[in-house]
Coordinates of C-alpha atoms and ligand atoms in Angstrom, one line a residue:
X20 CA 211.5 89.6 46.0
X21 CA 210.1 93.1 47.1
X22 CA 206.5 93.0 45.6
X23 CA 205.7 95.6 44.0
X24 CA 201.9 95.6 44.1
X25 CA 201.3 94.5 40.4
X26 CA 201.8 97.3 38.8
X27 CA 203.5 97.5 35.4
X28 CA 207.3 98.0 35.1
X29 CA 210.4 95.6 36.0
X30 CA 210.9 94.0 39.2
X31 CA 214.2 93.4 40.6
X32 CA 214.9 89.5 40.6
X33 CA 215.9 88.0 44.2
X34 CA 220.2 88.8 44.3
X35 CA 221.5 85.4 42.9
X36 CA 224.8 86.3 44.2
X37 CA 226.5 89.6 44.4
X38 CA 228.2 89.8 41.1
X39 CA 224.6 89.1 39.3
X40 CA 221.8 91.1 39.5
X41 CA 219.3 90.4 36.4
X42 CA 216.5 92.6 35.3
X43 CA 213.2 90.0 35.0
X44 CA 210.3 91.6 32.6
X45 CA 207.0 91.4 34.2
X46 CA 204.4 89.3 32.4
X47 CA 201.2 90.9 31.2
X48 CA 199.1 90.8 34.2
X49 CA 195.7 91.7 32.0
X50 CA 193.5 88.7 30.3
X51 CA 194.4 87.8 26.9
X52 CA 192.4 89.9 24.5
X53 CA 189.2 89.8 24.4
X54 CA 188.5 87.7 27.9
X55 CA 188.0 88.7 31.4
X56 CA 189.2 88.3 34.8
X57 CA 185.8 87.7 37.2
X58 CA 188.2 89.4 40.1
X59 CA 185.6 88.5 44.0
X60 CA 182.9 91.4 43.0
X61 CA 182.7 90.7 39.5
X62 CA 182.2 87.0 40.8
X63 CA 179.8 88.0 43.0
X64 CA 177.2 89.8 40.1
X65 CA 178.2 86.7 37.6
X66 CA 176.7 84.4 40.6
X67 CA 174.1 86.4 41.2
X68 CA 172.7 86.3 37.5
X69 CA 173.9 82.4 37.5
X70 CA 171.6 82.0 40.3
X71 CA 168.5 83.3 38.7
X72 CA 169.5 81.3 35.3
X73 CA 169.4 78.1 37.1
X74 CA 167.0 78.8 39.6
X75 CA 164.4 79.4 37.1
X76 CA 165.6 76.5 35.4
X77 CA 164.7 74.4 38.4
X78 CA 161.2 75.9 38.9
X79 CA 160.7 74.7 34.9
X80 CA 161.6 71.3 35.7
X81 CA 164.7 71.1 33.6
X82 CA 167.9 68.9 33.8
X83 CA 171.6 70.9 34.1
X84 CA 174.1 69.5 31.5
X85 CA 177.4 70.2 30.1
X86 CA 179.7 69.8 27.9
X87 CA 183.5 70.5 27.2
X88 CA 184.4 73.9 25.8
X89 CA 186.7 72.2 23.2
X90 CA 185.2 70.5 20.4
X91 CA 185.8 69.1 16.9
X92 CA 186.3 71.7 14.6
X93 CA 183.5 69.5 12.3
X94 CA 181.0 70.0 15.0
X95 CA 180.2 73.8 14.1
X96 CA 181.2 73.6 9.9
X97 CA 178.4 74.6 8.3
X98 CA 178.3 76.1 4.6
X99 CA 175.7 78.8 5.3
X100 CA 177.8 81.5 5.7
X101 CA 176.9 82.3 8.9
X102 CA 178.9 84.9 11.2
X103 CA 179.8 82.4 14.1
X104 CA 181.5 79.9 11.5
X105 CA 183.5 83.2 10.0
X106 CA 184.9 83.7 14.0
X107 CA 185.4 80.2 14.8
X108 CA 187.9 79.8 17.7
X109 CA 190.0 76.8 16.1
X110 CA 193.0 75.4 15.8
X111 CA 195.0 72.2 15.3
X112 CA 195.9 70.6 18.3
X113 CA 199.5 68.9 19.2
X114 CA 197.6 65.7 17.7
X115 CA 197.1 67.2 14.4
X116 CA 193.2 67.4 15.3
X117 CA 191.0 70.1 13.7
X118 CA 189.7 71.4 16.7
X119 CA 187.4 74.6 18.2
X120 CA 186.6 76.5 21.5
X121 CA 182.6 76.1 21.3
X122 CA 181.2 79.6 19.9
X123 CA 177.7 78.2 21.0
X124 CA 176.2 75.2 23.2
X125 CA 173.1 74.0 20.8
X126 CA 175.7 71.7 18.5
X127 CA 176.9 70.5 21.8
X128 CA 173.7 69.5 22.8
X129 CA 172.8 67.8 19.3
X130 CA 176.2 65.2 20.0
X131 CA 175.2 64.5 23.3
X132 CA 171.4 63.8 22.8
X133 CA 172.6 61.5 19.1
X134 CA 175.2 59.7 22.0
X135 CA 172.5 58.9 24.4
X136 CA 170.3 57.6 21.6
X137 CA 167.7 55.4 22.9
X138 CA 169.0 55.9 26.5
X139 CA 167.2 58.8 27.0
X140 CA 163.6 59.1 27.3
X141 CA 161.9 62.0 25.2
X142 CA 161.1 65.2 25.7
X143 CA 164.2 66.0 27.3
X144 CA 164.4 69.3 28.8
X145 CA 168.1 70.4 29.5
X146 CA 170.1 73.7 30.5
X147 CA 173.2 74.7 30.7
X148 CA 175.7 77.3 30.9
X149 CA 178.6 77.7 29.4
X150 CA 181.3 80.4 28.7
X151 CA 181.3 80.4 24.3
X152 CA 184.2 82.0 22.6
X153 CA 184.7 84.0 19.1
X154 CA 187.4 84.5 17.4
X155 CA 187.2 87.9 16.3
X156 CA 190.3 90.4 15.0
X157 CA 190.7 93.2 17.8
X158 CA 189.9 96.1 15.6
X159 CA 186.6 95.7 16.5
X160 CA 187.6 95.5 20.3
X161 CA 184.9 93.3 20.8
X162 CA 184.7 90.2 23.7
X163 CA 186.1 87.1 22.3
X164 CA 184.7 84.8 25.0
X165 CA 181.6 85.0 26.8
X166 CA 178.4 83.0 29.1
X167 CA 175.4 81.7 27.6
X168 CA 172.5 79.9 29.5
X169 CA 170.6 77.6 27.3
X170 CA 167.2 75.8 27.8
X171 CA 166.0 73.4 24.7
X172 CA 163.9 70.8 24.5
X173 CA 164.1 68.0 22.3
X174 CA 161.0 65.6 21.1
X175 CA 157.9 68.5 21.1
X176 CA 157.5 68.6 17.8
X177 CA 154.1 71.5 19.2
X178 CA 154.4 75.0 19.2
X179 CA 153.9 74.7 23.2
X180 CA 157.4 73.6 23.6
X181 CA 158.4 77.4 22.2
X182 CA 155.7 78.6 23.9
X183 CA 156.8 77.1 27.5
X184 CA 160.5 78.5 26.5
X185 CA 159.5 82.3 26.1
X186 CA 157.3 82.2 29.5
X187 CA 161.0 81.0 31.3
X188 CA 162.6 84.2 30.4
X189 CA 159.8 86.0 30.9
X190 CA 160.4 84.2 34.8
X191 CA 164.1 85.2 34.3
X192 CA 163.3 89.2 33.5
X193 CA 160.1 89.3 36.3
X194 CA 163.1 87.9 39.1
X195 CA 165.7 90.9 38.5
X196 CA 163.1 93.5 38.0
X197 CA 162.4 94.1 34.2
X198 CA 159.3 94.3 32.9
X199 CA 157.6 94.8 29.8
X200 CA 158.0 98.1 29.7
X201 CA 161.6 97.5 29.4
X202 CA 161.7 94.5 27.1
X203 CA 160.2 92.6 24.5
X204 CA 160.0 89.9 22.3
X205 CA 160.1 89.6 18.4
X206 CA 158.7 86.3 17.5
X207 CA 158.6 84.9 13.7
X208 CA 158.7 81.9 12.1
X209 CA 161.2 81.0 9.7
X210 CA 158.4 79.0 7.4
X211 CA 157.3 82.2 6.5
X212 CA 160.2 82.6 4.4
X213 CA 160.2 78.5 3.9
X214 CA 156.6 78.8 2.0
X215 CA 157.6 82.1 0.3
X216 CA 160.4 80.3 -1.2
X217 CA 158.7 77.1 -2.5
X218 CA 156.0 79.8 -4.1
X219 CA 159.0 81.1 -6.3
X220 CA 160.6 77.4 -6.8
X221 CA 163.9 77.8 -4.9
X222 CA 165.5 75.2 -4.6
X223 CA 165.3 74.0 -0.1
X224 CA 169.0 74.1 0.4
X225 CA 169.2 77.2 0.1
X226 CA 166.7 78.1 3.0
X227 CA 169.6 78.3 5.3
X228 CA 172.1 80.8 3.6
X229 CA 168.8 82.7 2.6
X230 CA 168.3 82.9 6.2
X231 CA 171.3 84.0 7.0
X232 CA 171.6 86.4 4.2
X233 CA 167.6 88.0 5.4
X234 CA 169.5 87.9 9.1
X235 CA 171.9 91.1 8.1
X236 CA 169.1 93.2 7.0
X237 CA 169.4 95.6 10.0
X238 CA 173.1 95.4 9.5
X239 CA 174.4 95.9 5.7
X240 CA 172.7 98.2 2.9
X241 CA 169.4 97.2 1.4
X242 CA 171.2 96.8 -2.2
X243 CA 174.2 94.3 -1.1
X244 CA 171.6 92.2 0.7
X245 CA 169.7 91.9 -2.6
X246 CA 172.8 91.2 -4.4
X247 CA 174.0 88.2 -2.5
X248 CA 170.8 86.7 -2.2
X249 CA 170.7 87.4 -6.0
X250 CA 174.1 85.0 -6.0
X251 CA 172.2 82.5 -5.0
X252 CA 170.2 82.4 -7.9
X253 CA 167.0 83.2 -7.0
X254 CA 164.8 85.9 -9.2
X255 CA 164.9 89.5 -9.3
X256 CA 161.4 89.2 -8.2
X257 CA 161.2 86.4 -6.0
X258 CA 164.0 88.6 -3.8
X259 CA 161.5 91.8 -4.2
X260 CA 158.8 90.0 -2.7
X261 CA 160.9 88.2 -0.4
X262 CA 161.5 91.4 1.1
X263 CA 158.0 92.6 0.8
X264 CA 156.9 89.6 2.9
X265 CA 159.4 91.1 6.0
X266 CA 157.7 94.4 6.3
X267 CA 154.4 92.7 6.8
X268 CA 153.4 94.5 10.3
X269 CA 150.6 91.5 11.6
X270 CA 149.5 88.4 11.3
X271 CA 146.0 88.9 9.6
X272 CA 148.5 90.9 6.7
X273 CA 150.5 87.6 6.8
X274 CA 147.9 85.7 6.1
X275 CA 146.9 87.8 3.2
X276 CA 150.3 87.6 2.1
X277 CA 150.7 83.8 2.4
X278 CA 146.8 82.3 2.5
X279 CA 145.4 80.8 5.8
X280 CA 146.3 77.3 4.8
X281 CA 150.4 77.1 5.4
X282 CA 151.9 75.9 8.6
X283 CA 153.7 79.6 9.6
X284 CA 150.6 81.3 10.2
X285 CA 149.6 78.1 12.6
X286 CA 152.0 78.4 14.3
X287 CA 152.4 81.6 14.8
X288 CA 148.7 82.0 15.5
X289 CA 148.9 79.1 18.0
X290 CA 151.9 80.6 19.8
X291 CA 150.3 84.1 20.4
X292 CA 147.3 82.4 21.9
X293 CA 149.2 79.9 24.6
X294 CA 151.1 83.3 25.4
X295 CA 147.7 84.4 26.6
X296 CA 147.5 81.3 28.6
X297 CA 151.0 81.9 30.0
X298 CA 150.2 85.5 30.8
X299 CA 152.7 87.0 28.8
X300 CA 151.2 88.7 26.0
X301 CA 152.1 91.8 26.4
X302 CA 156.0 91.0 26.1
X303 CA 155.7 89.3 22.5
X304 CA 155.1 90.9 19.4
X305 CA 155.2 89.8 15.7
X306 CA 158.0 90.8 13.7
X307 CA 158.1 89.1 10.1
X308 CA 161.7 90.6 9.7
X309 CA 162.8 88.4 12.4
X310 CA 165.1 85.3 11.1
X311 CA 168.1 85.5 13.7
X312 CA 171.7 84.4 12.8
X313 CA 171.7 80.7 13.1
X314 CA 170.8 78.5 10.0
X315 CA 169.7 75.6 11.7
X316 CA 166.5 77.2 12.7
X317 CA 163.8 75.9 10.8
X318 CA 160.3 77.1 12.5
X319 CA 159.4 79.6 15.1
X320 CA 162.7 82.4 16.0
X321 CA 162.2 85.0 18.6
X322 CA 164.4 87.2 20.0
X323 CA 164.6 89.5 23.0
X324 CA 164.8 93.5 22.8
X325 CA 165.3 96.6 25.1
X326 CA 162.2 98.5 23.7
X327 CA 164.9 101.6 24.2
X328 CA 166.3 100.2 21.0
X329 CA 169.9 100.7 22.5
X330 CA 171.0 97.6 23.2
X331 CA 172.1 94.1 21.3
X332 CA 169.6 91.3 21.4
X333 CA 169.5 90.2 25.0
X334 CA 168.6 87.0 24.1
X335 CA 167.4 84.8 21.4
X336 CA 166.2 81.3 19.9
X337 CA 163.6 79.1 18.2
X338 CA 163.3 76.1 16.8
X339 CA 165.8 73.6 15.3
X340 CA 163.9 70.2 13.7
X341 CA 167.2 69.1 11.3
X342 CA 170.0 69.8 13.5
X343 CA 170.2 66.3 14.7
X344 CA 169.7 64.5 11.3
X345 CA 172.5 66.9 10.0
X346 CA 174.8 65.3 12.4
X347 CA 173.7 61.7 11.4
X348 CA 171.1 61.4 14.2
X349 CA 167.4 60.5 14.4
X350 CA 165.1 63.3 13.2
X351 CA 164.1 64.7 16.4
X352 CA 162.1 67.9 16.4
X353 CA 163.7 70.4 19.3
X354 CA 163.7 73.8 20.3
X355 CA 165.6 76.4 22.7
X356 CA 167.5 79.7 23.6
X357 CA 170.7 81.5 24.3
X358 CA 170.6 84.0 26.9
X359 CA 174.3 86.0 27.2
X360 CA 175.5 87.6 30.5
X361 CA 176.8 90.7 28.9
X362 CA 173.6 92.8 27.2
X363 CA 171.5 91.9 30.5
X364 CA 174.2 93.6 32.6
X365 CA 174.3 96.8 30.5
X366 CA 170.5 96.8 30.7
X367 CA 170.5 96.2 34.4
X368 CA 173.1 99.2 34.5
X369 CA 171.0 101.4 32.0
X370 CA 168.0 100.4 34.2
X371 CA 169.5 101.2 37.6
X372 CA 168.7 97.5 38.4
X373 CA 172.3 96.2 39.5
X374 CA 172.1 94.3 42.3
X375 CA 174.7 95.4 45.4
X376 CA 176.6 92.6 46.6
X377 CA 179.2 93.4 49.1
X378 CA 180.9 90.7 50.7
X379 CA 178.8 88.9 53.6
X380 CA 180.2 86.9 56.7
X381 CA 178.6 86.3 59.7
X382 CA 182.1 86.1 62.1
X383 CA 185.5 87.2 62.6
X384 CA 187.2 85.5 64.8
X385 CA 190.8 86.4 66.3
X386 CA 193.2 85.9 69.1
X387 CA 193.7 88.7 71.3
X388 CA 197.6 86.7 72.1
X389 CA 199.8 84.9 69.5
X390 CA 200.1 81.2 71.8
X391 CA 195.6 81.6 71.5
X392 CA 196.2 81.2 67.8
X393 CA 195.2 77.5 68.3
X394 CA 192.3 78.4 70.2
X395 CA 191.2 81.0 67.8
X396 CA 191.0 78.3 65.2
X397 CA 189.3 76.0 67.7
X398 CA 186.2 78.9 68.2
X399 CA 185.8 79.0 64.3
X400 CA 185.7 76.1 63.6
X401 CA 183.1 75.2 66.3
X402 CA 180.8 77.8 64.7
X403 CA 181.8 76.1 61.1
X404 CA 180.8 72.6 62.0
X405 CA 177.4 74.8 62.6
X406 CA 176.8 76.4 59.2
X407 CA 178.4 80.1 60.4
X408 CA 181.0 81.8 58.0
X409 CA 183.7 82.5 59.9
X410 CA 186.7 85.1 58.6
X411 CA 189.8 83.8 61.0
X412 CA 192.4 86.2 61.4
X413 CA 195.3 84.0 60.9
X414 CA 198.2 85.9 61.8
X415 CA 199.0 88.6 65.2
X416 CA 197.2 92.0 64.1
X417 CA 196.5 95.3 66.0
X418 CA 193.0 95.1 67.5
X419 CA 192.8 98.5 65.1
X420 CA 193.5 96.4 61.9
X421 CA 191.0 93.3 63.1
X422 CA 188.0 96.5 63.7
X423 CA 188.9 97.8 59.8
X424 CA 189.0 94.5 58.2
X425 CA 185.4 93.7 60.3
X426 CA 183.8 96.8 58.5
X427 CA 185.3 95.8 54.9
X428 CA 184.4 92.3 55.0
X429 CA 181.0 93.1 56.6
X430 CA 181.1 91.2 59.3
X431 CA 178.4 90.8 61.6
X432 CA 180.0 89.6 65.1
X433 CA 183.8 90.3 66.5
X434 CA 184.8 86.8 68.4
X435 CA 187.6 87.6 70.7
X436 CA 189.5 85.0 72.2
X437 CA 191.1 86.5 75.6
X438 CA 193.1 84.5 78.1
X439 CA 191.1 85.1 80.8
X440 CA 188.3 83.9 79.1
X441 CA 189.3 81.1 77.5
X442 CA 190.5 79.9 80.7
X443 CA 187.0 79.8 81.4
X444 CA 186.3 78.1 78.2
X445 CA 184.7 81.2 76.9
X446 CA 184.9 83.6 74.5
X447 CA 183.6 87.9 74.0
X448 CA 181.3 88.0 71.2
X449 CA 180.5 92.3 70.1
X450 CA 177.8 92.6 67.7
X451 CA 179.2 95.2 65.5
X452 CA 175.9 97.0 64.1
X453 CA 175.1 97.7 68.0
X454 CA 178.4 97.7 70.2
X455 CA 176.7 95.6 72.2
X456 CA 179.4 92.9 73.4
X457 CA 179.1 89.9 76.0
X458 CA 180.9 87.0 76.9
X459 CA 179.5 83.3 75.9
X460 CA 180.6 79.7 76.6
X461 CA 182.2 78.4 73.4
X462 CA 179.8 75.5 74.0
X463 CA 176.6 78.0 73.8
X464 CA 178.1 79.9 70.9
X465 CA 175.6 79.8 67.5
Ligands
LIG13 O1 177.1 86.1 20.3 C1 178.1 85.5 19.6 C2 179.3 85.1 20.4 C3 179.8 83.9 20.4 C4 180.8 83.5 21.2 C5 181.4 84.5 21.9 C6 180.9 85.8 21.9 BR1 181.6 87.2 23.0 N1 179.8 86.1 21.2

């Protein structure tokens, strides 16, 4: 079958016979909506900001996990009304089983810390990353799938634990070059709300969809947020100081607000002095008005901001103390973070901080004659076995062709394998960035 190239339109089917000639319709060549194709220079940015995920996961001290993408649908129902249970990639399976494509690691991690029960010595300290999917209608051409790195600790039931969590993407943002100038923090703590709340008598199951309700604040008109949390019964007034209690701009008006006895000020108070001790106070800033999306959260939520103001929230997290027990498990306090691979690249972009990653390889190697095709393969893999990359040319190509496909792939050294020279066992090695080419005993060649 002639190829031709991938682009759209029929291709002629190989002749059967020479009556029939059938027409075959090319399949859709693009990812399904909403997903994308990580085609080699793609791959190589998604590596590059991989690498600095786990590398600063390493200097932490924590342990890589993961987990599968699919998992019970029962996993991620909760009744809060919360955005990520309204996209929920599910479906039933050929088994008849409810079943989901995780839209976010943290439940994940709950299951496999209630597994490992007493297996597992406390605090754990785990990351991962892991591509979390959506299932959103296209009218909003929005991504249906994308990476998140996670860091969480379970069994620090201190504000440190949060603490130690902000001062790793701090790490993160110091490794690829933003600063904060470009970013900051919005740190809260969901027990403001919590002790606002028990003031007006509502009832504590409804802290979550409260939460959740405070969460679209930014995102739907002032009156329709006051009208649903009005549907969940709480007072006219309680909801007008509610809101009140978000504007507060710092943590002495905080305390006016709540009294210096309740546990959100401690916190919050406690967290703003170990960022001193971290040497990151000048990224953080309180934000009473932050609650974040997720209901589990129970204490201290923060999220990450481009102080442009154009951007999504890069990042975001806080802590989580009844996610296991909601799940059946012990009551283990934890804490942690999701960190996407989308918003950073459009801030890299908007900050001029892309990375450029062309391809890199040390050698090509190729046979100046087709019966030195053996040889050829001989020479790199010689300089294999010693840790060189090696791009052999695998078929007979104009020297012209083997020069042009040097410069594209970056190579740094030509290996030519002659007759003559391989007679002698040896091989002409040109350094391309000089010219400067010599011949070398295959046995000497590094
Ligand atoms: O941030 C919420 C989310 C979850 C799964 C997939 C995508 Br894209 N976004």
């Amino acid at each position: 079958t002639k190829s031709n190239g991938g682009r759209s339109g029929s291709i002629v089917a190989p002749l059967v016979n020479e009556k029939e000639e059938e027409e075959v319709e090319k399949i859709d060549v693009n990812p399904p909506k909403g997903t994308r194709d990580f085609a080699p220079e793609d791959m190589r940015l998604r590596n590059w900001l991989f690498n600095h995920f786990k590398e600063v996961s390493r200097l932490f001290g924590y342990e890589e996990v993961d987990y599968p993408v699919l998992e019970t649908e029962a996993l991620f129902i909760r009744k809060a009304g919360e955005e990520i249970r309204d996209q929920l990639y599910c479906f039933e399976d050929r088994g008849k089983r409810r079943v989901a494509l995780r839209p976010e690691l943290t439940p994940s991690l709950a299951r496999l810390v209630i597994q490992k029960g007493k297996s597992v010595s406390l605090p754990l300290k785990w990351f991962a990353i892991g591509q979390c999917w959506r299932y959103e209608r296209m009218t909003r051409g929005r991504r249906r799938e994308h990476y998140q790195w996670n860091m969480d600790i379970i069994g620090v039931p201190h504000v440190t634990a949060e603490a130690e969590l902000i001062s790793s993407i701090v790490t993160f943002f110091k490794r690829i070059g933003i600063t904060s100038s470009d970013v900051g923090f919005k740190v809260s703590s969901r027990k403001v709300l919590q002790e606002m709340l028990r003031k007006y008598g509502v009832p504590e199951n409804l802290f979550g969809r409260v939460c959740i309700i405070i969460d679209k604040i930014e995102k739907i008109p002032i009156d329709e947020i006051k009208k649903e949390l009005g549907s969940t019964g709480i007072s006219e007034d309680a909801i007008e100081q509610l809101l009140q209690v978000l504007s507060v701009k710092s943590l002495d008006d905080l305390e006016d607000v709540l009294g210096g006895a309740g546990e959100a000020i401690a916190d919050l108070k406690q967290l703003f002095s170990l960022a001193e001790k971290f040497g990151y106070s000048e990224w953080i800033q309180f934000d009473a008005s932050v609650v974040r999306g997720l209901s589990y959260y129970t204490g201290i939520v923060f999220e990450g901001f481009d102080r442009k103001g154009n951007l999504r929230a890069i990042c975001g997290g806080g802590r989580y103390d009844r996610l296991l027990p909601t799940y059946g498990g012990d009551d283990i306090p934890a804490c942690g973070f999701g960190f996407g691979d989308a918003v950073i690249v459009e801030l890299l972009k908007e900050k001029n901080l892309l990375p450029e990653l062309g391809q890199e390889v040390e050698n090509i190697v190729c046979a100046l004659e087709k019966d030195l095709q053996g040889a050829a393969a001989t020479v790199a893999t010689a300089l294999r076995s010693k840790g060189q990359t090696v791009d052999l040319v695998l078929e007979s190509k104009p020297l012209k062709w083997v020069f042009k496909r040097a410069a594209r792939i970056n190579a740094r050294r030509l290996i030519l394998v002659g007759k003559t020279e391989w007679e002698d066992g040896s091989v002409s090695v040109k350094v391309l960035s000089s010219g400067e080419q010599f011949q070398v005993k295959l046995s000497d060649l590094e």
